[in-house]
Amino acid sequence: MPIQHYLAPTGIKTPPLSYAARVSDLLFISGIPGFDDTGILSDNFETQFGFVVRTFKQILADADTDVTHLVKVNVFLTRASDVATMNRLYADAFGPAPYPARTTCVVQALPNPAMLIEIEGIASLIK
Amino acid sequence: MPIQHYLAPTGIKTPPLSYAARVSDLLFISGIPGFDDTGILSDNFETQFGFVVRTFKQILADADTDVTHLVKVNVFLTRASDVATMNRLYADAFGPAPYPARTTCVVQALPNPAMLIEIEGIASLIK
Amino acid sequence: MPIQHYLAPTGIKTPPLSYAARVSDLLFISGIPGFDDTGILSDNFETQFGFVVRTFKQILADADTDVTHLVKVNVFLTRASDVATMNRLYADAFGPAPYPARTTCVVQALPNPAMLIEIEGIASLIK
């Protein structure tokens, strides 16, 4: 079975990456930023988080799965001050428990200086 | 086969995550911090490293495996000055060779400002 | 099937890690730095990138695979100003489309202060 690539929707400009790639029963999801429908990154953390989650869940749906099948998530923030808000929003978006394994870190920057958060993940496609 | 979640022990307060999640023969382990038994993060790097390793090995044991079954490890530090010490301690804790594949990076911060290190990993559960 | 480790070539000094580790049909590749043949890290980003790619592709070749079998790549940079150059060079080195899933972040530092980039990845070994 070859690798199955899930591309960004037509009209969404991305760097050289697929939104996700599947091999066997694992789906690897790229670090997803929080652009809105007009290609803007809000300067509001909660707004960016909301668009990250919307895109992330759409990718899972495109692969015929959902957040309950995530096994590992990595959250990249650019401001330590957003950690508590992120955990609150994350629990709503990815819950209820049991949650996937997860690592969170605060990096110096994400690829676009306006990005406050990206989330990547690995999902199981076993039914 | 559904995802099997390995939760933090009762009484350990964590953000919304499982310590580890298993799918098929892979175990994905969260970024593990170095809290001591009383929930304190020492300001000493070697002390934090020791508690990271203790928790990490306990998670592996809970999944009926050990460090020789790790295929990939990621080490996140918050101070570049800890790299050499980390490599020395890591060789003891995760050795002897051959070691898992590994990436190390120094990030701006981890979720708790007192965290100096977190280690995440992927283990094979094939016997 | 046990884990198969791919070690750095004789004479290359590394921290306690394997260049890659295989379990089942997945190959996990360490974060690869851009040392040249004499063990030097150029202060030129494009030069470091070139050596990263050369080593990375050699590891894939040693496992009897190539970039078309990558499912996930992570790019770690230390300077946000290198993002655009990285994306241009990356498209050449890892293309053509469809590309693997990918996350890029700018970290405070990599293990050696002179490192400007490391790339890690996961490849499928299914033929």
Coordinates of C-alpha atoms in Angstrom, one line a residue:
Chain A
M1 CA 0.0 0.0 0.0
P2 CA 1.5 3.3 -1.0
I3 CA 1.4 6.5 1.0
Q4 CA -1.9 8.4 0.8
H5 CA -1.5 12.2 0.9
Y6 CA -4.2 14.6 2.0
L7 CA -3.6 17.9 0.3
A8 CA -4.7 21.3 1.5
P9 CA -8.0 22.4 -0.2
T10 CA -7.7 24.1 -3.6
G11 CA -6.9 27.8 -3.1
I12 CA -5.1 27.3 0.2
K13 CA -1.5 28.2 -0.3
T14 CA 0.9 26.2 1.8
P15 CA 4.6 25.5 2.0
P16 CA 5.8 22.2 0.5
L17 CA 3.8 19.8 2.6
S18 CA 0.6 17.7 2.6
Y19 CA -1.9 18.4 5.4
A20 CA -1.6 14.7 6.3
A21 CA -0.1 11.5 5.0
R22 CA -1.3 8.0 5.7
V23 CA 0.7 4.8 5.8
S24 CA -0.9 1.6 6.8
D25 CA -3.3 2.5 9.7
L26 CA -1.5 5.6 10.8
L27 CA -2.4 9.2 9.8
F28 CA 0.4 11.8 10.3
I29 CA -1.0 15.3 10.4
S30 CA 1.2 18.4 9.7
G31 CA 1.5 21.2 12.1
I32 CA -1.7 23.1 11.5
P33 CA -1.8 26.9 11.8
G34 CA -4.9 29.0 12.6
F35 CA -5.6 31.0 9.4
D36 CA -9.2 32.1 9.0
D37 CA -11.2 31.7 5.8
T38 CA -9.7 34.8 4.3
G39 CA -6.1 33.7 5.0
I40 CA -5.7 36.0 8.0
L41 CA -4.1 35.1 11.3
S42 CA -6.0 36.8 14.1
D43 CA -3.8 38.4 16.8
N44 CA -6.2 36.7 19.3
F45 CA -5.0 33.4 20.6
E46 CA -8.4 31.9 21.1
T47 CA -9.4 32.8 17.6
Q48 CA -6.3 31.2 16.1
F49 CA -6.9 28.1 18.3
G50 CA -10.4 27.8 17.0
F51 CA -9.3 27.8 13.4
V52 CA -6.5 25.3 14.1
V53 CA -9.1 23.0 15.6
R54 CA -11.5 23.5 12.7
T55 CA -8.9 22.6 10.1
F56 CA -7.5 19.8 12.2
K57 CA -10.9 18.2 12.6
Q58 CA -11.6 18.6 8.9
I59 CA -8.4 16.7 8.1
L60 CA -9.4 13.9 10.4
A61 CA -12.9 13.9 8.8
D62 CA -11.3 13.7 5.3
A63 CA -9.5 10.6 6.5
D64 CA -12.8 9.2 7.8
T65 CA -11.8 9.5 11.5
D66 CA -12.1 11.9 14.4
V67 CA -10.4 13.1 17.6
T68 CA -11.1 10.0 19.5
H69 CA -8.7 8.2 17.3
L70 CA -5.7 10.5 18.0
V71 CA -2.9 8.7 19.7
K72 CA -0.3 11.6 19.9
V73 CA -0.6 15.3 19.7
N74 CA 2.1 18.0 19.8
V75 CA 1.2 21.6 20.6
F76 CA 3.6 24.4 19.7
L77 CA 3.0 27.8 21.2
T78 CA 5.0 31.0 20.9
R79 CA 4.0 32.5 24.2
A80 CA 4.3 30.8 27.5
S81 CA 1.4 33.0 28.7
D82 CA -1.0 31.1 26.5
V83 CA -0.4 27.7 28.1
A84 CA -3.3 27.8 30.6
T85 CA -5.8 29.1 28.0
M86 CA -4.6 26.4 25.5
N87 CA -5.2 23.7 28.1
R88 CA -8.7 24.9 28.7
L89 CA -9.6 25.2 25.1
Y90 CA -7.8 21.9 24.3
A91 CA -9.8 19.9 26.8
D92 CA -13.0 21.2 25.2
A93 CA -11.8 20.5 21.6
F94 CA -10.1 17.2 22.1
G95 CA -12.0 15.7 25.0
P96 CA -13.5 14.2 26.9
A97 CA -10.9 11.9 28.5
P98 CA -9.1 9.7 27.8
Y99 CA -7.0 12.1 25.8
P100 CA -4.2 11.3 23.4
A101 CA -0.6 11.4 24.6
R102 CA 0.7 14.9 24.2
T103 CA 3.7 17.2 24.3
T104 CA 3.6 20.9 24.6
C105 CA 6.4 23.3 24.1
V106 CA 6.9 27.0 23.7
V107 CA 9.1 27.8 20.7
Q108 CA 10.9 30.9 19.6
A109 CA 8.7 31.3 16.5
L110 CA 6.5 29.4 14.1
P111 CA 7.0 29.7 10.3
N112 CA 4.9 32.9 10.1
P113 CA 5.7 35.5 12.7
A114 CA 2.0 36.0 13.4
M115 CA 1.4 32.4 14.3
L116 CA 0.7 31.9 18.0
I117 CA 0.0 28.1 17.8
E118 CA 0.3 25.1 15.7
I119 CA -1.0 21.6 16.5
E120 CA 0.2 18.3 14.8
G121 CA -0.9 14.8 15.5
I122 CA -1.0 11.1 14.8
A123 CA -4.3 9.2 14.4
S124 CA -5.1 5.6 14.2
L125 CA -7.2 4.6 11.3
I126 CA -8.1 1.2 12.8
K127 CA -11.9 1.0 13.0
Chain B
M1 CA -8.2 -2.9 18.2
P2 CA -9.0 0.4 19.9
I3 CA -6.5 2.8 21.3
Q4 CA -5.2 1.9 24.8
H5 CA -4.6 4.9 27.1
Y6 CA -2.1 4.8 30.0
L7 CA -3.2 7.4 32.5
A8 CA -1.2 9.2 35.1
P9 CA -1.4 7.5 38.5
T10 CA -4.3 8.6 40.7
G11 CA -3.4 11.8 42.5
I12 CA -1.1 13.1 39.8
K13 CA -2.6 16.2 38.3
T14 CA -1.9 16.6 34.6
P15 CA -3.1 18.7 31.7
P16 CA -5.5 17.0 29.3
L17 CA -3.3 14.2 28.2
S18 CA -2.6 10.5 28.8
Y19 CA 0.9 9.5 29.8
A20 CA 0.9 7.2 26.8
A21 CA -1.3 5.8 24.1
R22 CA -1.0 2.5 22.3
V23 CA -2.1 1.7 18.9
S24 CA -1.3 -1.7 17.4
D25 CA 2.3 -2.4 18.4
L26 CA 3.4 1.2 18.9
L27 CA 3.3 3.1 22.3
F28 CA 3.4 6.9 22.1
I29 CA 4.6 8.5 25.3
S30 CA 3.9 12.1 26.2
G31 CA 6.5 14.6 27.0
I32 CA 7.3 13.7 30.6
P33 CA 8.4 16.3 33.1
G34 CA 10.6 15.8 36.2
F35 CA 8.3 16.4 39.1
D36 CA 9.4 14.7 42.3
D37 CA 7.0 12.7 44.6
T38 CA 5.7 15.8 46.3
G39 CA 4.9 17.5 43.0
I40 CA 8.0 19.8 43.1
L41 CA 10.3 20.6 40.2
S42 CA 13.8 20.8 41.6
D43 CA 15.9 23.7 40.3
N44 CA 18.7 21.2 39.7
F45 CA 18.8 19.8 36.2
E46 CA 20.2 16.4 37.2
T47 CA 17.4 15.9 39.7
Q48 CA 14.7 16.8 37.2
F49 CA 16.3 14.4 34.7
G50 CA 16.3 11.6 37.2
F51 CA 12.6 12.0 37.9
V52 CA 11.8 12.2 34.1
V53 CA 13.6 8.9 33.6
R54 CA 11.9 7.3 36.6
T55 CA 8.4 8.2 35.3
F56 CA 9.3 7.4 31.7
K57 CA 10.6 3.9 32.7
Q58 CA 7.5 3.4 34.8
I59 CA 5.3 4.1 31.8
L60 CA 7.3 1.6 29.7
A61 CA 6.9 -1.0 32.5
D62 CA 3.2 -0.3 32.7
A63 CA 3.0 -1.2 29.0
D64 CA 5.1 -4.3 29.7
T65 CA 8.2 -3.0 27.8
D66 CA 11.5 -1.2 28.5
V67 CA 14.0 1.2 27.1
T68 CA 15.5 -1.4 24.7
H69 CA 12.2 -1.2 22.8
L70 CA 12.3 2.6 22.2
V71 CA 12.6 3.5 18.5
K72 CA 12.5 7.3 18.8
V73 CA 13.1 9.8 21.6
N74 CA 12.7 13.6 21.6
V75 CA 14.5 15.6 24.3
F76 CA 13.3 19.1 25.0
L77 CA 15.6 21.3 27.1
T78 CA 15.2 25.0 28.1
R79 CA 18.9 25.8 28.5
A80 CA 21.6 25.0 25.9
S81 CA 24.0 24.8 28.8
D82 CA 22.4 21.5 29.9
V83 CA 23.1 19.6 26.6
A84 CA 26.4 18.0 27.6
T85 CA 25.0 16.9 31.0
M86 CA 21.9 15.6 29.4
N87 CA 23.9 13.5 27.0
R88 CA 26.0 12.0 29.8
L89 CA 22.9 11.2 31.9
Y90 CA 21.0 10.0 28.9
A91 CA 23.6 7.5 27.9
D92 CA 23.4 6.0 31.3
A93 CA 19.6 5.9 31.5
F94 CA 18.8 4.8 28.0
G95 CA 21.9 2.7 27.1
P96 CA 23.9 0.8 26.4
A97 CA 24.1 1.2 22.5
P98 CA 22.4 0.8 20.2
Y99 CA 20.3 3.7 21.2
P100 CA 16.9 4.8 19.7
A101 CA 16.8 7.5 17.0
R102 CA 16.7 10.9 18.8
T103 CA 16.2 14.6 18.3
T104 CA 17.2 17.2 20.9
C105 CA 16.2 20.8 20.8
V106 CA 16.4 23.8 23.2
V107 CA 13.0 25.5 23.4
Q108 CA 12.0 28.9 24.8
A109 CA 10.0 27.3 27.5
L110 CA 8.1 24.1 28.6
P111 CA 4.5 24.3 29.9
N112 CA 5.7 25.0 33.5
P113 CA 8.3 27.8 33.8
A114 CA 10.3 25.6 36.2
M115 CA 10.6 22.7 33.8
L116 CA 14.2 22.3 32.5
I117 CA 13.5 19.1 30.5
E118 CA 10.9 16.9 29.1
I119 CA 11.4 13.6 27.2
E120 CA 8.8 12.0 24.9
G121 CA 9.2 8.7 23.0
I122 CA 7.8 6.0 20.8
A123 CA 8.3 2.3 21.8
S124 CA 7.7 -0.9 19.9
L125 CA 5.6 -3.4 21.7
I126 CA 6.6 -6.2 19.4
K127 CA 8.1 -9.0 21.6
Chain C
M1 CA 10.9 -8.7 14.7
P2 CA 13.3 -6.7 16.8
I3 CA 14.2 -3.0 16.3
Q4 CA 16.8 -2.5 13.6
H5 CA 19.2 0.3 14.3
Y6 CA 21.0 2.3 11.6
L7 CA 24.2 3.7 13.1
A8 CA 26.3 6.7 12.1
P9 CA 29.2 5.7 9.8
T10 CA 32.4 4.7 11.5
G11 CA 34.4 7.8 12.4
I12 CA 31.3 10.0 12.8
K13 CA 31.1 11.0 16.5
T14 CA 27.5 11.4 17.6
P15 CA 25.6 11.8 20.9
P16 CA 23.9 8.6 22.2
L17 CA 21.6 8.0 19.3
S18 CA 21.2 5.9 16.2
Y19 CA 20.8 7.7 12.9
A20 CA 17.6 5.8 12.5
A21 CA 15.6 2.9 14.0
R22 CA 13.2 0.7 12.2
V23 CA 10.3 -1.1 13.7
S24 CA 8.0 -3.1 11.4
D25 CA 7.5 -1.0 8.3
L26 CA 8.3 2.4 9.8
L27 CA 11.8 4.0 9.8
F28 CA 12.3 6.8 12.4
I29 CA 15.1 9.1 11.5
S30 CA 16.9 11.3 14.1
G31 CA 17.3 15.0 13.8
I32 CA 20.1 15.3 11.3
P33 CA 22.5 18.2 11.5
G34 CA 24.5 19.7 8.6
F35 CA 28.1 18.8 9.3
D36 CA 30.4 18.7 6.3
D37 CA 32.9 15.8 5.6
T38 CA 35.5 17.3 7.9
G39 CA 33.0 17.7 10.8
I40 CA 32.5 21.4 10.4
L41 CA 29.2 23.3 10.5
S42 CA 29.4 26.0 7.9
D43 CA 28.0 29.4 9.0
N44 CA 26.1 29.4 5.7
F45 CA 22.5 28.2 6.0
E46 CA 22.3 26.8 2.4
T47 CA 25.5 24.8 3.0
Q48 CA 24.2 23.3 6.2
F49 CA 20.9 22.5 4.5
G50 CA 22.8 20.7 1.7
F51 CA 24.7 18.5 4.1
V52 CA 21.5 17.7 6.1
V53 CA 19.8 16.5 3.0
R54 CA 22.8 14.5 1.8
T55 CA 23.0 12.6 5.2
F56 CA 19.3 12.3 5.4
K57 CA 19.0 10.8 1.9
Q58 CA 22.0 8.5 2.7
I59 CA 20.1 7.1 5.7
L60 CA 17.0 6.5 3.6
A61 CA 19.2 4.7 1.0
D62 CA 20.8 2.6 3.7
A63 CA 17.3 1.5 4.6
D64 CA 16.6 0.8 1.0
T65 CA 14.1 3.6 0.5
D66 CA 14.0 7.3 -0.6
V67 CA 12.2 10.6 0.0
T68 CA 9.1 9.5 -1.8
H69 CA 8.4 7.2 1.1
L70 CA 8.6 9.9 3.8
V71 CA 5.3 10.3 5.6
K72 CA 6.3 12.9 8.2
V73 CA 9.1 15.4 8.4
N74 CA 9.9 17.9 11.1
V75 CA 12.2 20.9 10.4
F76 CA 13.9 22.7 13.3
L77 CA 15.5 26.1 12.5
T78 CA 17.2 28.5 14.9
R79 CA 16.5 31.6 12.9
A80 CA 13.1 32.7 11.6
S81 CA 14.9 34.5 8.8
D82 CA 15.8 31.2 7.2
V83 CA 12.2 30.0 6.8
A84 CA 11.7 31.2 3.2
T85 CA 15.1 29.9 2.1
M86 CA 14.4 26.6 3.8
N87 CA 11.1 26.2 2.0
R88 CA 12.7 26.8 -1.4
L89 CA 15.5 24.4 -0.8
Y90 CA 13.2 21.9 0.8
A91 CA 10.9 21.8 -2.2
D92 CA 13.8 20.9 -4.4
A93 CA 15.3 18.3 -2.1
F94 CA 12.1 16.6 -1.0
G95 CA 9.9 17.1 -4.1
P96 CA 8.1 17.0 -6.3
A97 CA 4.6 17.0 -4.8
P98 CA 2.9 15.3 -3.1
Y99 CA 5.1 16.1 -0.1
P100 CA 5.1 14.4 3.3
A101 CA 3.2 15.9 6.2
R102 CA 5.5 18.4 7.9
T103 CA 5.9 20.7 10.9
T104 CA 8.4 23.5 11.0
C105 CA 9.4 25.5 14.1
V106 CA 12.1 27.9 15.1
V107 CA 13.7 26.8 18.4
Q108 CA 16.0 28.7 20.7
A109 CA 18.9 26.4 19.9
L110 CA 20.0 23.1 18.6
P111 CA 22.4 20.9 20.5
N112 CA 25.5 22.5 19.0
P113 CA 25.4 26.4 19.0
A114 CA 26.5 26.5 15.4
M115 CA 23.6 24.4 14.1
L116 CA 21.1 26.3 12.0
I117 CA 18.9 23.4 11.1
E118 CA 18.1 19.8 11.8
I119 CA 15.6 17.6 10.0
E120 CA 14.0 14.5 11.3
G121 CA 11.5 12.2 9.7
I122 CA 9.4 9.0 9.5
A123 CA 9.5 6.9 6.4
S124 CA 7.3 4.0 5.3
L125 CA 9.3 0.9 4.3
I126 CA 6.3 -0.7 2.6
K127 CA 7.3 -1.4 -1.0

